[in-house]
Short mmCIF file of C-alpha atoms in Angstrom, two decimals:
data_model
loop_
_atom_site.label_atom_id
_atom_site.label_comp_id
_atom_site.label_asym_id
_atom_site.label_seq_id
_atom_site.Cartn_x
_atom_site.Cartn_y
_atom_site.Cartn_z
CA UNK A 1 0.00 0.00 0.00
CA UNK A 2 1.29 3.35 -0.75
CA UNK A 3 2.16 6.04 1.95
CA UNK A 4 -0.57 8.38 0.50
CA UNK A 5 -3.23 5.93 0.78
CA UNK A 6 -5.01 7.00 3.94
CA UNK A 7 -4.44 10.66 3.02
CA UNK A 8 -7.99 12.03 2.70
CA UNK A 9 -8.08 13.91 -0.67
CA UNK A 10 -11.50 12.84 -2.19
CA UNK A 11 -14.50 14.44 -1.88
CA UNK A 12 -17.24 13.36 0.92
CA UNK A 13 -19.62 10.83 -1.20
CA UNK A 14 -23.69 11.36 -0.70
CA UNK A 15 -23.90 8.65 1.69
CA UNK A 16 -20.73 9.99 4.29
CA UNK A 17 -22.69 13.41 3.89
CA UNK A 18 -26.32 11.91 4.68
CA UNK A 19 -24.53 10.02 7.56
CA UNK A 20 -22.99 13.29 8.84
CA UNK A 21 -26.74 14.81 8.22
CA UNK A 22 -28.49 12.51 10.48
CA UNK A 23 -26.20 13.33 13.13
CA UNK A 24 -26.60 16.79 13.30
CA UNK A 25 -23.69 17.45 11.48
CA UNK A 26 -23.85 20.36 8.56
CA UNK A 27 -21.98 23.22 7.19
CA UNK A 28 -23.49 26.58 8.67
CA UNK A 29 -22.71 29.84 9.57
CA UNK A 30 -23.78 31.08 13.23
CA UNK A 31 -22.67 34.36 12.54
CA UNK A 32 -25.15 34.24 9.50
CA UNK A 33 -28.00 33.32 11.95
CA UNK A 34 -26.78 35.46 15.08
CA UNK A 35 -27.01 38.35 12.26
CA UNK A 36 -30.87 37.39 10.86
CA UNK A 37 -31.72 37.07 14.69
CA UNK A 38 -30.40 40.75 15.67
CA UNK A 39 -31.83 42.19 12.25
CA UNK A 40 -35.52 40.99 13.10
CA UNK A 41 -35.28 41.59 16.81
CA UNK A 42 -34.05 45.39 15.68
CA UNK A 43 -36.40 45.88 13.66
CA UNK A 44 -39.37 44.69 15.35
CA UNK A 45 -37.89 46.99 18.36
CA UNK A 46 -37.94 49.99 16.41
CA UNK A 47 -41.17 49.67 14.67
CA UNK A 48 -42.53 49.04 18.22
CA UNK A 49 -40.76 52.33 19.24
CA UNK A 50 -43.30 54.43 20.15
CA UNK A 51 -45.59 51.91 21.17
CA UNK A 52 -42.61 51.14 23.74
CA UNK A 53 -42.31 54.31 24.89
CA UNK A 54 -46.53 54.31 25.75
CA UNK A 55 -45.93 51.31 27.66
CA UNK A 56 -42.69 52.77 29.59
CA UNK A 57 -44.50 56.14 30.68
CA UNK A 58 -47.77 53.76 31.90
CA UNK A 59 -45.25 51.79 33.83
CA UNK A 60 -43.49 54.94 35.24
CA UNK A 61 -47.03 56.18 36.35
CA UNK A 62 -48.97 52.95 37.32
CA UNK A 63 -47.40 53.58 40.92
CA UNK A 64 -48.89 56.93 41.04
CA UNK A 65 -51.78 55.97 40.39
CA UNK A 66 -51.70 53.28 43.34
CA UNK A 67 -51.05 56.49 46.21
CA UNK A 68 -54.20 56.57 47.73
CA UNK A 69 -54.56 52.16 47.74
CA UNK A 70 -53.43 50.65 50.35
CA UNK A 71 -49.18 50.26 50.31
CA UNK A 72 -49.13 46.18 50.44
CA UNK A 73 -51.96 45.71 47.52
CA UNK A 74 -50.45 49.09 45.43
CA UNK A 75 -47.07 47.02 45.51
CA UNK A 76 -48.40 43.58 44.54
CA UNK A 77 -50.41 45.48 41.52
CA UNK A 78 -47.20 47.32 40.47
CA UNK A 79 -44.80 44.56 40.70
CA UNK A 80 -48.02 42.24 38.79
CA UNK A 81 -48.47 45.06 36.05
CA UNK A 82 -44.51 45.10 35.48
CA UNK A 83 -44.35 41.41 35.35
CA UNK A 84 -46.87 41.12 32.76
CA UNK A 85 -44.97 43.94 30.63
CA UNK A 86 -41.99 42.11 31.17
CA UNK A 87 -43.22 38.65 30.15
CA UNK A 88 -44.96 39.93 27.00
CA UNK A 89 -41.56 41.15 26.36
CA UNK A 90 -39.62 38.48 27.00
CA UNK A 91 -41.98 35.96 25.19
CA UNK A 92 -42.17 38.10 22.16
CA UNK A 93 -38.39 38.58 21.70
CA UNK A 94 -37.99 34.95 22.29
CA UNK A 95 -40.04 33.48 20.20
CA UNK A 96 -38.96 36.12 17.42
CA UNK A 97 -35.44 34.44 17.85
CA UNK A 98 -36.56 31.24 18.09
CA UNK A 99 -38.40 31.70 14.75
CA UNK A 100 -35.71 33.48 12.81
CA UNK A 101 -33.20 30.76 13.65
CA UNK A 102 -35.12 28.39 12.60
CA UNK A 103 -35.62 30.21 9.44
CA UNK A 104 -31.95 30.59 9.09
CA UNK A 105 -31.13 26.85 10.01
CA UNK A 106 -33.32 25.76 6.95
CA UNK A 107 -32.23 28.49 4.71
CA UNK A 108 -28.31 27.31 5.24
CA UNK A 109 -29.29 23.66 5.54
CA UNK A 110 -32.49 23.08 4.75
CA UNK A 111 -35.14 21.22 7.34
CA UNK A 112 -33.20 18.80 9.31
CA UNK A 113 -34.26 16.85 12.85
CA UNK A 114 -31.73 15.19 14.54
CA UNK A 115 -32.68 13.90 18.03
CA UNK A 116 -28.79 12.06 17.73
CA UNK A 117 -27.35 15.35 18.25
CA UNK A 118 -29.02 15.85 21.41
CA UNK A 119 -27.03 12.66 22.80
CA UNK A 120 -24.26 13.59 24.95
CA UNK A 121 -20.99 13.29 23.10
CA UNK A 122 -17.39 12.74 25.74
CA UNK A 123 -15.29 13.93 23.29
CA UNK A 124 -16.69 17.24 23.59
CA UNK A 125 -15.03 17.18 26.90
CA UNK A 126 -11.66 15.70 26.08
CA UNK A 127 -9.11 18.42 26.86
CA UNK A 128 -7.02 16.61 23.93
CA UNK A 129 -9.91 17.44 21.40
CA UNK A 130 -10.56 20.75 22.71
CA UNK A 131 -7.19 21.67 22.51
CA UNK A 132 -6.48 20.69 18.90
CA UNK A 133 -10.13 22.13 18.12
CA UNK A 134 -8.53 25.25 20.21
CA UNK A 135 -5.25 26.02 17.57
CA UNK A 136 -6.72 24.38 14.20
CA UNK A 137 -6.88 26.62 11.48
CA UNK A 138 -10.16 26.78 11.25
CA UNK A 139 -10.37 28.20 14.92
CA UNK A 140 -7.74 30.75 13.68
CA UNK A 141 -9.63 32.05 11.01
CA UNK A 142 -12.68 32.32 13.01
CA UNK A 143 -10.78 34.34 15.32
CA UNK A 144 -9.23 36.89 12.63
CA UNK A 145 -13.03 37.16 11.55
CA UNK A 146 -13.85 38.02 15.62
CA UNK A 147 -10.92 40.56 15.20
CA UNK A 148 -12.34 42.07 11.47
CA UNK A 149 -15.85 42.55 12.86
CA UNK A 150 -14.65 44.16 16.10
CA UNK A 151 -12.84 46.35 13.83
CA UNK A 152 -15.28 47.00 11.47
CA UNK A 153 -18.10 48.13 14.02
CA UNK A 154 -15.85 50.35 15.65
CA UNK A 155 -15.21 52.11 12.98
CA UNK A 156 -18.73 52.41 11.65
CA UNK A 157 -19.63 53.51 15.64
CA UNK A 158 -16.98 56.41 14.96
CA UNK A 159 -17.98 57.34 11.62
CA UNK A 160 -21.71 57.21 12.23
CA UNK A 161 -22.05 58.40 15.89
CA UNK A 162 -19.52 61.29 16.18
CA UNK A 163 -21.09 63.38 13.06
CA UNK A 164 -24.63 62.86 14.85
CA UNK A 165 -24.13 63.53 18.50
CA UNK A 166 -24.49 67.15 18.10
CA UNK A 167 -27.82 66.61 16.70
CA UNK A 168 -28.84 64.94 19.67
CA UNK A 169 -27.13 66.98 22.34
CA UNK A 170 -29.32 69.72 20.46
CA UNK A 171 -32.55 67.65 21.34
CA UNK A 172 -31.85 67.34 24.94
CA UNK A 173 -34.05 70.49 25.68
CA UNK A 174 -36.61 69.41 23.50
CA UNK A 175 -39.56 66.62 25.10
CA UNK A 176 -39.23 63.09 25.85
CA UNK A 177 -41.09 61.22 22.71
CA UNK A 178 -38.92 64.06 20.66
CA UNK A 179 -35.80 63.15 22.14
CA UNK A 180 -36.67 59.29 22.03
CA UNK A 181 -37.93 59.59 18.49
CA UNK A 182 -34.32 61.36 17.42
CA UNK A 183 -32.23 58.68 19.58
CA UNK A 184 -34.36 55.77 17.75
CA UNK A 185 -33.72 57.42 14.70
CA UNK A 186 -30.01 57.38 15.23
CA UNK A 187 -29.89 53.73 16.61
CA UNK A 188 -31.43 52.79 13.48
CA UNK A 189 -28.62 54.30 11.03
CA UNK A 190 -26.20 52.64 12.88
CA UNK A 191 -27.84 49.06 13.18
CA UNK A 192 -28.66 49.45 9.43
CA UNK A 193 -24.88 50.56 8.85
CA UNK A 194 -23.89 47.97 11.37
CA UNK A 195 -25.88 45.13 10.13
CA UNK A 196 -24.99 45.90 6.41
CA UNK A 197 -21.09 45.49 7.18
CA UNK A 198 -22.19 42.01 8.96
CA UNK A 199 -23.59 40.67 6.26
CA UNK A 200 -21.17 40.75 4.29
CA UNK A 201 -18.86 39.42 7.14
CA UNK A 202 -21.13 36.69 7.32
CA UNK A 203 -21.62 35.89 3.74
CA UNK A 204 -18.31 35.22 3.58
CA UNK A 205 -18.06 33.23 7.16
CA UNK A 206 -20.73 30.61 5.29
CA UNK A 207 -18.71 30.22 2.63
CA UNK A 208 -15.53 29.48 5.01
CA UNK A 209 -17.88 27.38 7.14
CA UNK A 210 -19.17 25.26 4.16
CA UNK A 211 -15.34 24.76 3.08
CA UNK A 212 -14.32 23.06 7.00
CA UNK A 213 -16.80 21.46 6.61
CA UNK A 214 -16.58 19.67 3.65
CA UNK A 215 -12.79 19.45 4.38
CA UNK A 216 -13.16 17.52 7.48
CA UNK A 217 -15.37 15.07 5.78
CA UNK A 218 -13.17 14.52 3.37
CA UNK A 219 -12.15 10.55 2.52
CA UNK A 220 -9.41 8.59 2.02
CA UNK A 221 -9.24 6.35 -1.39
CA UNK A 222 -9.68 3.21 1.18
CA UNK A 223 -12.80 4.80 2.74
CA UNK A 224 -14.19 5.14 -0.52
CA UNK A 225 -13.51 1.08 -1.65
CA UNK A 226 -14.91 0.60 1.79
CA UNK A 227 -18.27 2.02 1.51
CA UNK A 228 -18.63 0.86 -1.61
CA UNK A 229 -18.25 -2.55 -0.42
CA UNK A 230 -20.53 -2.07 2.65
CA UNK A 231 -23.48 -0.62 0.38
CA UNK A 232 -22.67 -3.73 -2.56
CA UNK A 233 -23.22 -6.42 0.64
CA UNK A 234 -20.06 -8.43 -0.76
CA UNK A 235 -19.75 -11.18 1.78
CA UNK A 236 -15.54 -11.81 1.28
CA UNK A 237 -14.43 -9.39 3.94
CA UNK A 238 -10.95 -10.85 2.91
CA UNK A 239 -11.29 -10.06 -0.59
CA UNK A 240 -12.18 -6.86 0.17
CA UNK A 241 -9.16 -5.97 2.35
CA UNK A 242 -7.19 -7.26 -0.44
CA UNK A 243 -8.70 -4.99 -2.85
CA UNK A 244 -7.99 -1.82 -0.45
CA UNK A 245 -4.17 -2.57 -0.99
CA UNK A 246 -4.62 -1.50 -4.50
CA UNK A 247 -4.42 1.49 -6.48
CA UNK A 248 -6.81 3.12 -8.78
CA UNK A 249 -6.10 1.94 -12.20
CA UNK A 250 -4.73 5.09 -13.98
CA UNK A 251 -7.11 5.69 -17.03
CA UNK A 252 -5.53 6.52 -20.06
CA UNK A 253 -7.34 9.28 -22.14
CA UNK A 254 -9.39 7.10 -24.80
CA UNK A 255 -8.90 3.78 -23.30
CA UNK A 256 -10.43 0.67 -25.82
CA UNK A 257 -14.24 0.09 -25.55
CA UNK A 258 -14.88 -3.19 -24.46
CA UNK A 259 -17.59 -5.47 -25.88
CA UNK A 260 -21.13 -4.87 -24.25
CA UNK A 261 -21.34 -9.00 -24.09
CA UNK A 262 -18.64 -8.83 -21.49
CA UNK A 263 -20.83 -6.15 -19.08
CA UNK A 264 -22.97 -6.77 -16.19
CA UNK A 265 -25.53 -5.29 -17.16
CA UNK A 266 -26.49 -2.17 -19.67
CA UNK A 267 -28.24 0.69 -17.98
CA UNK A 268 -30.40 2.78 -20.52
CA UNK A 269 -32.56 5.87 -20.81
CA UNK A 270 -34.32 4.22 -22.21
CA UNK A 271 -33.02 4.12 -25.85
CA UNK A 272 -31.41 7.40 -26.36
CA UNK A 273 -28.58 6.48 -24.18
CA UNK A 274 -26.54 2.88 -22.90
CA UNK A 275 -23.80 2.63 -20.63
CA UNK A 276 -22.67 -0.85 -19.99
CA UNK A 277 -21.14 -1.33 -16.30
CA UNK A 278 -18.58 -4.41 -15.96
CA UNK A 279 -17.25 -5.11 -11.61
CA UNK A 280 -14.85 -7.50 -11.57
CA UNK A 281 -13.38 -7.39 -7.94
CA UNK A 282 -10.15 -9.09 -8.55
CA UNK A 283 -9.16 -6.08 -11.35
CA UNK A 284 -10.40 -3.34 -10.04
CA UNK A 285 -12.49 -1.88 -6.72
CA UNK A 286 -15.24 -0.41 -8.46
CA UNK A 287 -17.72 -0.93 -11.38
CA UNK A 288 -16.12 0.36 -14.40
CA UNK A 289 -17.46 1.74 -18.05
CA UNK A 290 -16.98 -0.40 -20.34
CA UNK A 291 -18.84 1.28 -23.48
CA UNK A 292 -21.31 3.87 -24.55
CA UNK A 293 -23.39 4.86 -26.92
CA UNK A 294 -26.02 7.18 -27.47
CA UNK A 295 -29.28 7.22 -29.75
CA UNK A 296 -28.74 4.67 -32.90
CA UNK A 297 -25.44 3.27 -30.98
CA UNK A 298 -27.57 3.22 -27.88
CA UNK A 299 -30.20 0.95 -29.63
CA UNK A 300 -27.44 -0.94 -31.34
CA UNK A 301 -26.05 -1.99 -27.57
CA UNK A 302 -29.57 -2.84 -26.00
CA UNK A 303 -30.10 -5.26 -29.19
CA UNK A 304 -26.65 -7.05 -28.54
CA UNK A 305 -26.78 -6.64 -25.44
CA UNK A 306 -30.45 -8.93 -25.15
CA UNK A 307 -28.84 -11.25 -27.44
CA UNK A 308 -25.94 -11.88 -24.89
CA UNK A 309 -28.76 -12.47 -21.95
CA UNK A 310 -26.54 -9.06 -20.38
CA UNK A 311 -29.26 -7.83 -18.13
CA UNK A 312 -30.58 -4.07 -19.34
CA UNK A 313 -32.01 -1.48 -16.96
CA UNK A 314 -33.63 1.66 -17.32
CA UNK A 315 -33.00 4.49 -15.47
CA UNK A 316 -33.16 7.74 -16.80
CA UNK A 317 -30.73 9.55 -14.42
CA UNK A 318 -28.18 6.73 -13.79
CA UNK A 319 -27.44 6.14 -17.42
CA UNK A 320 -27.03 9.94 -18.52
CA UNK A 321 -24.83 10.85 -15.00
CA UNK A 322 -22.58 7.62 -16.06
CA UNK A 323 -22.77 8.32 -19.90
CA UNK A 324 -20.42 11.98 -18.57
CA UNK A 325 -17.94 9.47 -17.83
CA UNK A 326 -15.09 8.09 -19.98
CA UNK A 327 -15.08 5.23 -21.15
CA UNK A 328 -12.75 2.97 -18.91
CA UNK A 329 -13.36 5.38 -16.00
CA UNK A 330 -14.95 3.76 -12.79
CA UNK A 331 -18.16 5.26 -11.90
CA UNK A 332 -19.06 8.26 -10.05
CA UNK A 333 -19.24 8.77 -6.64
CA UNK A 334 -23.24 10.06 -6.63
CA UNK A 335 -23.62 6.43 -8.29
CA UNK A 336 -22.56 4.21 -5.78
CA UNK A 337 -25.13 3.18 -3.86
CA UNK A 338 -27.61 3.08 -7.02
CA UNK A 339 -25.88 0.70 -8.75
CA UNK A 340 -24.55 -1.31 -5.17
CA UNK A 341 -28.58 -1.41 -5.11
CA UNK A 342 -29.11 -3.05 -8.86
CA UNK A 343 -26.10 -5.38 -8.30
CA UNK A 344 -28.33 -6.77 -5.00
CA UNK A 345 -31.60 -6.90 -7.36
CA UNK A 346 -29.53 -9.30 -10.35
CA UNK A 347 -28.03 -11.55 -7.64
CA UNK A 348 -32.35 -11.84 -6.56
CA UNK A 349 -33.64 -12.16 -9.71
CA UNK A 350 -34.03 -15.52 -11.86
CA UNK A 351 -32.41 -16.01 -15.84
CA UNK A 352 -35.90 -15.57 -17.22
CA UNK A 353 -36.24 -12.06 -15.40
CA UNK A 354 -33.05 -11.07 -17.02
CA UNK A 355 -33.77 -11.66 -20.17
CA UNK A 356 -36.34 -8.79 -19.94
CA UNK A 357 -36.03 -5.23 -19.81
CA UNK A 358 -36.13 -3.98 -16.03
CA UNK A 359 -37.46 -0.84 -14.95
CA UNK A 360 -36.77 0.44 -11.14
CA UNK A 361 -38.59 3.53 -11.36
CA UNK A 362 -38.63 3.97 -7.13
CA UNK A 363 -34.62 3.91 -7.89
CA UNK A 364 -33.19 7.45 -6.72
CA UNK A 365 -30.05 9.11 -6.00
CA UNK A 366 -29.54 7.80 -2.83
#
C-alpha cells in the first residue's frame, strides 16, 4: 500500500454526507443566523418604538396611580403590572429568535431533525480534542473574523455616531417622545450601517464554514472502496481488504471500448442512451465503463446486449450521470449506492427475469 493511501483527498460521497446529516452534522454559519436574529429583533424593536415608549411612561405612572390604595396591595399590583410587561416582552423577543433561527437553520441547511445530536458526546469534553479544536486553522480564522468585525463596528460607531451627537445633544431640551424619536432614529442608522457590514462578514463566514466542513469530511481512497463494499453487501471481507491494498487503475485518455457482451448489465434511458457497467473485484475496486453509446449506438447496444442475456435497466438519471464518464473510467461517486442497489436486485432475480427489460422507477439518487 502506498504512503498516501489514507491521506484524505476525495471528496465526501452522498452517503458519508447523509450520515454526517443525520447526526446533526452540517456546514453553517452562526454568525449568518446570530445576524438574521439581531436584524428581526431590531427591527421589530424599532417599529414598536413608540408603542414602547406608551408602555414605559404607563409603567413609570402605574405607581402613582396606586397612592391613595393601600401600600401592600399598590405594591403587589405594580410589581403584577410590570411582570406582565416584562413577560410579554420576554416571550415576544424569544419566540422572534426562536423563529428566525429556525428560518436561518433551513435556509443554510435546509429542514433537518436530529434527536442524535441531542445525545451527549465525551469527546466534547476531552481536553485533547478541545485543545487541537482550540489552535486548528479553522479556529484561527474564526478568530481573525472576531478581530475584522470588532474592527469593522468600531469604525462604523466612529464614523456614524460622532457626526450625529451634536444633533442629539441639540434635542436634549426638547420633550421626551422628541428626544426618544431622534435617539431611535439614530440607533437605526447605525444598526442598518452595522448590520450591512455584517452581512457581508457573514456571507463570507458561510462560505468558510461550508469549506471546514466539507474538508473535514473529506475521505481517504480506502474509505471510498470501503463504503462501496458495505453498500454492494459483498460477503468476502478478505477479498475486500485485499482490494484496499490496490491502487486506482490510472485511465488513459481514450482507453479501448470493451464489448457490451462482457458487461454486467447495460443501464439505458431508455433508448437514447446505454452505458454498460462491468465489476470485476479481482481487477479493479469499483464498477467500471466499459462502453457507450447514445441514440442509434444506444439501440445498437440494447439489441446485442439482449442477445448476450446481459441484463438491461432503465434508469433515466443513472445512465445519462454515467454516460459523462469516460469510457474505462470507474463510476461516479453520486452512483454508488444506485448501482450497489441493482447489483443486489440481479443476484435476486431468476435467468428468465433477465432476459427482460427492467425498470426500477422507485430507484433514486440515494
Amino acid at each position: 500500500m502506498s504512503e498516501d493511501s489514507g491521506e484524505k483527498t476525495k471528496s465526501a460521497t452522498p452517503k458519508k454526507i447523509r450520515d454526517a446529516r443525520n447526526k446533526g452534522q452540517v456546514g453553517q454559519s452562526q454568525d449568518l443566523s446570530s445576524l438574521m436574529v439581531l436584524a428581526v429583533i431590531t427591527e421589530v424593536a424599532l417599529t414598536l418604538a413608540e408603542d414602547s415608549l406608551q408602555t414605559l411612561q404607563d409603567l413609570v405612572a402605574f405607581p402613582l396611580h396606586r397612592l391613595a390604595v393601600n401600600f401592600t396591595r399598590a405594591l403587589e399590583e405594580t410589581l403584577a403590572h410590570a411582570g406582565s410587561v416584562l413577560l410579554s416582552f420576554t416571550l415576544m423577543t424569544v419566540g422572534l429568535a426562536i423563529a428566525t433561527r429556525l428560518v436561518a437553520g433551513w435556509i443554510q441547511f435546509g429542514f433537518l431533525f436530529s434527536p442524535e445530536a441531542l445525545r451527549p458526546d465525551p469527546n466534547r469534553l476531552n481536553p485533547v480534542n478541545q485543545a487541537q479544536q482550540m489552535f486548528s486553522g479553522q479556529a484561527l480564522i474564526n478568530l481573525f473574523m472576531g478581530l475584522v468585525k470588532a474592527v469593522f463596528i468600531a469604525a462604523v460607531l466612529y464614523l456614524v455616531t460622532l457626526p450625529a451627537l451634536g444633533a442629539l445633544v441639540s434635542l436634549v431640551n426638547s420633550d421626551l417622545p422628541t428626544y426618544w424619536r431622534g435617539l431611535a432614529s439614530l440607533f437605526r442608522h447605525i444598526m442598518h450601517t452595522c448590520l450591512a457590514v455584517l452581512l457581508v462578514l457573514a456571507i463570507v463566514d458561510f462560505g468558510l464554514q461550508k469549506y471546514f466542513f466539507a474538508k473535514r469530511l473529506r475521505m481517504s481512497e480506502e474509505e471510498v472502496r470501503k463504503e462501496f463494499k458495505e453498500m454492494e453487501g459483498d460477503p468476502h471481507v478478505k477479498m475486500h481488504r485485499r482490494n484496499l491494498a490496490r491502487q486506482l487503475v490510472a485511465q488513459s485518455a481514450e482507453p479501448e471500448a470493451k464489448p457490451v457482451e462482457e458487461a454486467d448489465m447495460l443501464v439505458v434511458n431508455p433508448t437514447h442512451f446505454a452505458v454498460a457497467l462491468r465489476y470485476r473485484p479481482e481487477d479493479a475496486a469499483l464498477p467500471q465503463l466499459i462502453v457507450k453509446g447514445v441514440d442509434a449506438e444506444a439501440r445498437a447496444l440494447i439489441e446485442r446486449a439482449k442477445a448476450a442475456r446481459v441484463p438491461v435497466i432503465q434508469c433515466i438519471w443513472l445512465a445519462r450521470t454515467i454516460y459523462r464518464e469516460d469510457v474505462g473510467a470507474f463510476i461516479p461517486r453520486e452512483t454508488l449506492q444506485a448501482v450497489a442497489h441493482i447489483y443486489r436486485v440481479l443476484r435476486e432475480l431468476d435467468d428468465e427475469a433477465k432476459d427482460e427489460v427492467i425498470e426500477i422507477p422507485e430507484l433514486d439518487r440515494r
